Coordinates of C-alpha atoms and ligand atoms in Angstrom, one line a residue:
X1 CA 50.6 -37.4 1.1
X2 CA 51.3 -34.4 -1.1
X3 CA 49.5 -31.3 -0.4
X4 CA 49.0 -28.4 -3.1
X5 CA 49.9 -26.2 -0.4
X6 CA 51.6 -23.0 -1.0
X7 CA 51.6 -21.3 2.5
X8 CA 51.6 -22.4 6.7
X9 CA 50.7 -19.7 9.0
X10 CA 51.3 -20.2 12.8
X11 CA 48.6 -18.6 14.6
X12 CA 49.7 -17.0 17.9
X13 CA 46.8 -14.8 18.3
X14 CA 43.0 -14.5 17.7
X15 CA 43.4 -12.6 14.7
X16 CA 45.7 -14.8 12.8
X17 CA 42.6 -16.8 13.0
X18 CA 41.0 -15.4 10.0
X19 CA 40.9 -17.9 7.2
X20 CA 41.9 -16.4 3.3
X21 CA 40.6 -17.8 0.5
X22 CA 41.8 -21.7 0.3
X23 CA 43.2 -21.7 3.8
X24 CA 42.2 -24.6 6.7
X25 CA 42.7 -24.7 9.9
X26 CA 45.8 -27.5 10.9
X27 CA 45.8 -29.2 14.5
X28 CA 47.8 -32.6 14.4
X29 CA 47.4 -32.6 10.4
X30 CA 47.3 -36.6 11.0
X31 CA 43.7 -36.3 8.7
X32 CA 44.9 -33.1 6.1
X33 CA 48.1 -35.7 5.4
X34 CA 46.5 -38.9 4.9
X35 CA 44.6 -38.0 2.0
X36 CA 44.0 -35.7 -0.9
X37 CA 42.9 -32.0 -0.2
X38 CA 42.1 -30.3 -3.3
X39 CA 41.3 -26.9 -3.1
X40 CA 43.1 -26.3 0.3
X41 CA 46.1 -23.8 -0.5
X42 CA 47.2 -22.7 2.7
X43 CA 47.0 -23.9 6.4
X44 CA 46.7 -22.2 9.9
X45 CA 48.5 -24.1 12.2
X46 CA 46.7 -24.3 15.6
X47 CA 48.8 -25.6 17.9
X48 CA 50.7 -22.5 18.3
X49 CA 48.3 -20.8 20.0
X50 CA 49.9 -22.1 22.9
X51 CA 46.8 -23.5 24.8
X52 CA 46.8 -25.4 28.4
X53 CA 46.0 -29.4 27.3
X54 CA 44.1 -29.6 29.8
X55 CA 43.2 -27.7 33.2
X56 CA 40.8 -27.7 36.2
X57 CA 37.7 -25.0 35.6
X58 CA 36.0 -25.1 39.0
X59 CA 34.9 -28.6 39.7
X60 CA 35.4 -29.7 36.4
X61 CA 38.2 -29.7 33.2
X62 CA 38.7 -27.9 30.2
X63 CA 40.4 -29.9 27.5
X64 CA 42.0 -27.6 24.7
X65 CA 41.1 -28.5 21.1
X66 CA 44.6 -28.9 20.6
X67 CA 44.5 -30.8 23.2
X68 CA 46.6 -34.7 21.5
X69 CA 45.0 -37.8 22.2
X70 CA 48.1 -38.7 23.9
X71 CA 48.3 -35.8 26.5
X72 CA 44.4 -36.6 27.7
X73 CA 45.3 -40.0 28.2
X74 CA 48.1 -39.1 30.2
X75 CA 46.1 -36.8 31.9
X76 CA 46.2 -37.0 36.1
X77 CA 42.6 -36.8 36.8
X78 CA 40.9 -35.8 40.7
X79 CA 40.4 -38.5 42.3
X80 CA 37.1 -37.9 42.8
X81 CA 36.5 -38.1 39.1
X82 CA 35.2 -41.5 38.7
X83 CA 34.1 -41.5 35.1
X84 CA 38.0 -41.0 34.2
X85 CA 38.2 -44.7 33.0
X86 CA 36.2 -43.6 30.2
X87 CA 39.6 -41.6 29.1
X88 CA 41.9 -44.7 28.5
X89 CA 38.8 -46.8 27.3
X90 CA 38.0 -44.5 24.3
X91 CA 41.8 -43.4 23.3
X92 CA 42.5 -46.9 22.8
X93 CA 39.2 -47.2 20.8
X94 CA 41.2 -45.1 18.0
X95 CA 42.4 -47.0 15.4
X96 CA 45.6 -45.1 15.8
X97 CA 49.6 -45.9 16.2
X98 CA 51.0 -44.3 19.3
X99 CA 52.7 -42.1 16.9
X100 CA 48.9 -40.7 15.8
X101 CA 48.1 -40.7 19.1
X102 CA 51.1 -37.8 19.4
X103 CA 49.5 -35.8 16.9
X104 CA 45.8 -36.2 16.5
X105 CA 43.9 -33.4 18.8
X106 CA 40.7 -34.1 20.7
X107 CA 39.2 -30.9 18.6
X108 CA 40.3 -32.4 14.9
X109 CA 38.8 -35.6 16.0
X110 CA 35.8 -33.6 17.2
X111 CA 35.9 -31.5 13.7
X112 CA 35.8 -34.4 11.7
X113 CA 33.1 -35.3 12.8
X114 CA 33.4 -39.1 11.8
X115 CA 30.8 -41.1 13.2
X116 CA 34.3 -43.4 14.9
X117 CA 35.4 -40.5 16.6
X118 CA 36.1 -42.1 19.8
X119 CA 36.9 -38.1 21.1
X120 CA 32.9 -37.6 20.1
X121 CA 31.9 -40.6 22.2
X122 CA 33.8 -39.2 25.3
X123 CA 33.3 -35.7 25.0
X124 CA 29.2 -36.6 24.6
X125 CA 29.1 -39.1 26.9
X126 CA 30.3 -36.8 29.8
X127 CA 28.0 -34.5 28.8
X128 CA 30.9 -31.5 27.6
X129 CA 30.1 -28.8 26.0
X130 CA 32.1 -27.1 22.7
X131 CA 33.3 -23.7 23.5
X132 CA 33.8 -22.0 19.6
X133 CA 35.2 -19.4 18.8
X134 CA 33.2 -17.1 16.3
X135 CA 34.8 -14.9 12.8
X136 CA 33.3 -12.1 14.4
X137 CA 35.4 -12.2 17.6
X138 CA 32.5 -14.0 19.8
X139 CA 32.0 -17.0 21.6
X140 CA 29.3 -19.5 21.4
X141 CA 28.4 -22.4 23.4
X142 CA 26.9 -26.0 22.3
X143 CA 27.2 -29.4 23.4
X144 CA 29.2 -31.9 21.7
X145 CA 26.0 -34.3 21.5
X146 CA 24.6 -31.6 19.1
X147 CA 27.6 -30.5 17.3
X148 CA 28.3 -33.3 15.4
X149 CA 25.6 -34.0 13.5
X150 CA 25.8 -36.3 10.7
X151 CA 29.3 -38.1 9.1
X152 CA 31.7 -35.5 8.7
X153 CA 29.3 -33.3 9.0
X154 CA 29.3 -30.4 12.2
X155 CA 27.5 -27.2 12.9
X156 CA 31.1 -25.6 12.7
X157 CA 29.9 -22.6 10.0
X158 CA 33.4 -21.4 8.0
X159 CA 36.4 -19.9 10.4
X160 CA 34.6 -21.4 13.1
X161 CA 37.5 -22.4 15.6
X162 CA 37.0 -25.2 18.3
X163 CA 38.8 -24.1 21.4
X164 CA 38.0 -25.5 24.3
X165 CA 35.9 -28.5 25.7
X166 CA 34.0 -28.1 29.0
X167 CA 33.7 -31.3 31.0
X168 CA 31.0 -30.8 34.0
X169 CA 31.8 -32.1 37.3
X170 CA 28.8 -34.0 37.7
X171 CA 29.7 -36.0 34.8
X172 CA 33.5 -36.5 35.9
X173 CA 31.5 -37.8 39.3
X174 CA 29.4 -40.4 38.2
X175 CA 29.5 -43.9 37.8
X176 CA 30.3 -45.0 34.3
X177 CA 30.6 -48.2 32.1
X178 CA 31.4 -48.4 28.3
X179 CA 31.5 -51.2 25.6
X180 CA 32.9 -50.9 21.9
X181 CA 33.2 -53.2 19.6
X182 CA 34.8 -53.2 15.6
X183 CA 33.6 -55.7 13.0
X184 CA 37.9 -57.0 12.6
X185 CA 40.0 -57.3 15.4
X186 CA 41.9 -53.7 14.5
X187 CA 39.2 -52.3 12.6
X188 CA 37.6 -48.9 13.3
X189 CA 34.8 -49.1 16.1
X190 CA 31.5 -50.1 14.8
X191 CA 29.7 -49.0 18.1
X192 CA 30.5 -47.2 21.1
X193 CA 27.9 -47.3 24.3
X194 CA 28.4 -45.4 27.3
X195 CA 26.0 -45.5 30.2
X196 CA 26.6 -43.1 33.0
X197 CA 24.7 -42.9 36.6
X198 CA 25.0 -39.3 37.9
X199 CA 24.9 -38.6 42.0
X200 CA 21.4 -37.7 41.7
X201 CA 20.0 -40.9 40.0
X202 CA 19.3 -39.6 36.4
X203 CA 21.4 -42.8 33.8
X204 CA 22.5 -41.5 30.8
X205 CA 22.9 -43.5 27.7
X206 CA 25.0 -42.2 24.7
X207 CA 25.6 -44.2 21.4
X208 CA 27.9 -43.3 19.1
X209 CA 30.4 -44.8 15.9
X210 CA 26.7 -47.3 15.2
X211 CA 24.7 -44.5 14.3
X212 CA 25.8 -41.1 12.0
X213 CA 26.0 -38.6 14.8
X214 CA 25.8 -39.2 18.7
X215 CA 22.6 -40.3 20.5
X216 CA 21.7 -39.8 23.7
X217 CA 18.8 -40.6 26.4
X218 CA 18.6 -39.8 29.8
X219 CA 16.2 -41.9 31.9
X220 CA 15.6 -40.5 35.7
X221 CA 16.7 -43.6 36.9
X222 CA 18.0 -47.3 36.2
X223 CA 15.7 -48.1 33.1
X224 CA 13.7 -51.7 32.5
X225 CA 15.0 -53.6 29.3
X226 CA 11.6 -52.0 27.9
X227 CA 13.1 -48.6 28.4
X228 CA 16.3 -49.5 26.6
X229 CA 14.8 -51.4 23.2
X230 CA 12.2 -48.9 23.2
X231 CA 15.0 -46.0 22.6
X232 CA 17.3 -48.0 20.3
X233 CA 14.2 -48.9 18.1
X234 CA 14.0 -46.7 15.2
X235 CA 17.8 -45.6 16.0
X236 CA 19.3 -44.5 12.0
X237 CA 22.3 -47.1 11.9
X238 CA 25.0 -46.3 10.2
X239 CA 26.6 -47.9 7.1
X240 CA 29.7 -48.7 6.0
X241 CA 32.4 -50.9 5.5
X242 CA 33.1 -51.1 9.2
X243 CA 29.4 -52.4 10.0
X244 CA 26.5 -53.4 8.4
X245 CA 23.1 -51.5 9.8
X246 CA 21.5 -55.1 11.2
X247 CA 24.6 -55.9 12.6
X248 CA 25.3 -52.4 14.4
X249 CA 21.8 -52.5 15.8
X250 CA 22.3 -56.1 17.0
X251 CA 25.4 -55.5 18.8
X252 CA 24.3 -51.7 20.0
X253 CA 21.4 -53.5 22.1
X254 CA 23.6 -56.3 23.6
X255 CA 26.2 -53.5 24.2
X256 CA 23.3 -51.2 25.5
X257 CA 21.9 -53.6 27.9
X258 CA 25.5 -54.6 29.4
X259 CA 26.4 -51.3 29.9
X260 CA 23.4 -50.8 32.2
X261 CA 23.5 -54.1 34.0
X262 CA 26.9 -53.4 34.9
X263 CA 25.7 -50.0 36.7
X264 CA 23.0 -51.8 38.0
X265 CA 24.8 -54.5 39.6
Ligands
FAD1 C1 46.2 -44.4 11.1 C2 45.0 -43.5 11.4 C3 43.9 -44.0 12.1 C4 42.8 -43.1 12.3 N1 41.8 -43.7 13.1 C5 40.7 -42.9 13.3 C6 39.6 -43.4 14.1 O1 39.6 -44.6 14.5 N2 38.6 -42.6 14.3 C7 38.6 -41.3 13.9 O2 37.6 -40.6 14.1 N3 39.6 -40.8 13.2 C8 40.6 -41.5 12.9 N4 41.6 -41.0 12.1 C9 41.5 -39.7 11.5 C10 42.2 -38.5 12.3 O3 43.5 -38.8 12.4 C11 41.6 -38.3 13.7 O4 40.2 -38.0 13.6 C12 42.3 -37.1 14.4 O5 41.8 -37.0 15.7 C13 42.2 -35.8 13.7 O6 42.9 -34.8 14.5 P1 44.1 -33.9 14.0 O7 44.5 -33.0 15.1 O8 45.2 -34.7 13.4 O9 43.3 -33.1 12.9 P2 43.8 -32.4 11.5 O10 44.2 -33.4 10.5 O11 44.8 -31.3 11.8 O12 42.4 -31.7 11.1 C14 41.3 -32.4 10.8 C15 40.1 -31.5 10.5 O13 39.7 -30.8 11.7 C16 39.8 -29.4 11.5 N5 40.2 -28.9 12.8 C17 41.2 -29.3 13.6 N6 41.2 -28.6 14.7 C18 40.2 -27.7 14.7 C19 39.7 -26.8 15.6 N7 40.3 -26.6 16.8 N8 38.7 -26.0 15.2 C20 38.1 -26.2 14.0 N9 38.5 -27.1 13.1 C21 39.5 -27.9 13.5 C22 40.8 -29.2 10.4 O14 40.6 -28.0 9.7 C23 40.5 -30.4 9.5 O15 39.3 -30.1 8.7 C24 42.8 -41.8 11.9 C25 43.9 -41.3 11.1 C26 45.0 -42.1 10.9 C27 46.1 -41.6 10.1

């Protein structure tokens, strides 16, 4: 894809971070080249910031935005982290070649904010937390659950810059099962259900790709099927060429209710 681009900064430093007018930032570029970009006349290249991928922070794992799909899969987790099957299960729910895979960061995907983000689904289901980096030099914290927030659509405000993602122990700990399904057989996911149990009892439910932004619900313990239609009904489904509404809501529930009788069990 041709770009009207007329400049690429690598940014080696906070303060290259500042955007002029018409510059983006660029992580694995596998989005900014697939398609048009008009307007955009310049682009900040993350990646040479030179982050970690991913390292240990305490009991849990920081995951860089630049962070490629590929690296997190690869990714030697503690083995005390039982959630980690969620990694493999949710890179391969990309619709991407290995080459994507490369390229693509876990913060783009976040950025995006496309309701198939299969980064989203992880990051939310383990209950992570943005770390963003502020114009003004700050810092401010939010939880990926909250920062996507509606298709392509994030509380990132301009020169906002993802750069890290917290991952809590006590979600790396817990007991996890996940279900996705696509309307084709290589088609983008249509929904994405995670259920976690933590140490101290509390189950966590997150959908995401069947509705516009994540949803979550925590329950304080194993809930009844009750508990589970009661908090999909009135869900927003999302609509597009990958899924019909009726159809994401009837495969979310089945999805939703396998999920937890596979904790259960
Ligand atoms: C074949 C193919 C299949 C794909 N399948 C999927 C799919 O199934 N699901 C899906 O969600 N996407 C999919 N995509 C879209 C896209 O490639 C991915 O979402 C990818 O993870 C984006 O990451 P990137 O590093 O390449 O982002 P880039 O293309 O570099 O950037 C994407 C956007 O994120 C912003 N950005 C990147 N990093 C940061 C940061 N640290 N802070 C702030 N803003 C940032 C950029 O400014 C830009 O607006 C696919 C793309 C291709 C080409």
């Amino acid at each position: 894809m041709d770009l009207a681009v007329e400049s690429l900064r690598a940014a080696r430093t906070r303060s290259d971070l500042h955007l002029a007018p018409g510059e983006r930032y660029l992580a694995g570029g596998t989005w900014w080249f697939s398609e048009p970009q008009p307007g955009v006349t310049g682009l900040v290249d993350l990646t040479t910031l030179g982050w970690e991928p991913a390292e240990r922070a305490g009991d849990g794992l920081r995951i860089a935005a630049t962070c490629t799909v590929e690296q997190l899969g690869a990714h030697a987790p503690d083995p005390a982290w039982t959630a980690w099957p969620l990694v493999g299960a949710c890179v391969d729910a990309l619709l991407m070649s290995f080459k994507v895979q490369a390229q693509a960061t876990v913060g783009g995907n976040v950025a995006l904010g496309l309701p198939a983000g299969a980064m989203t689904s992880l990051l939310a289901a383990l209950d992570a937390v943005a770390v963003v980096w502020t114009p003004d030099g700050g810092e401010r914290r939010e939880a990926v659950a909250d920062l996507v927030v509606g298709p392509g659509v994030t509380t990132l405000a301009p020169g906002e810059v993802l750069r890290a993602f917290d991952v809590p122990a006590h979600a790396l700990r817990s007991r996890a099962a996940v279900r996705q399904i696509s309307l084709t057989a290589v088609g983008r996911s249509a929904s994405l259900v995670v259920a976690r149990q933590d140490a101290d009892g509390t189950v966590t439910l997150t959908v995401t790709a069947a509705t516009p932004h994540p949803v979550q619900h925590r329950f304080a313990a194993m809930p009844t099927s009750v508990q589970v239609d009661g908090v999909l009904t009135g869900l927003e489904w999302y609509d597009d060429l990958h899924g019909a509404p009726d159809w994401r809501r009837a495969v979310t529930t089945l999805l939703a209710h396998e999920v937890l009788a596979e904790l259960a069990a």
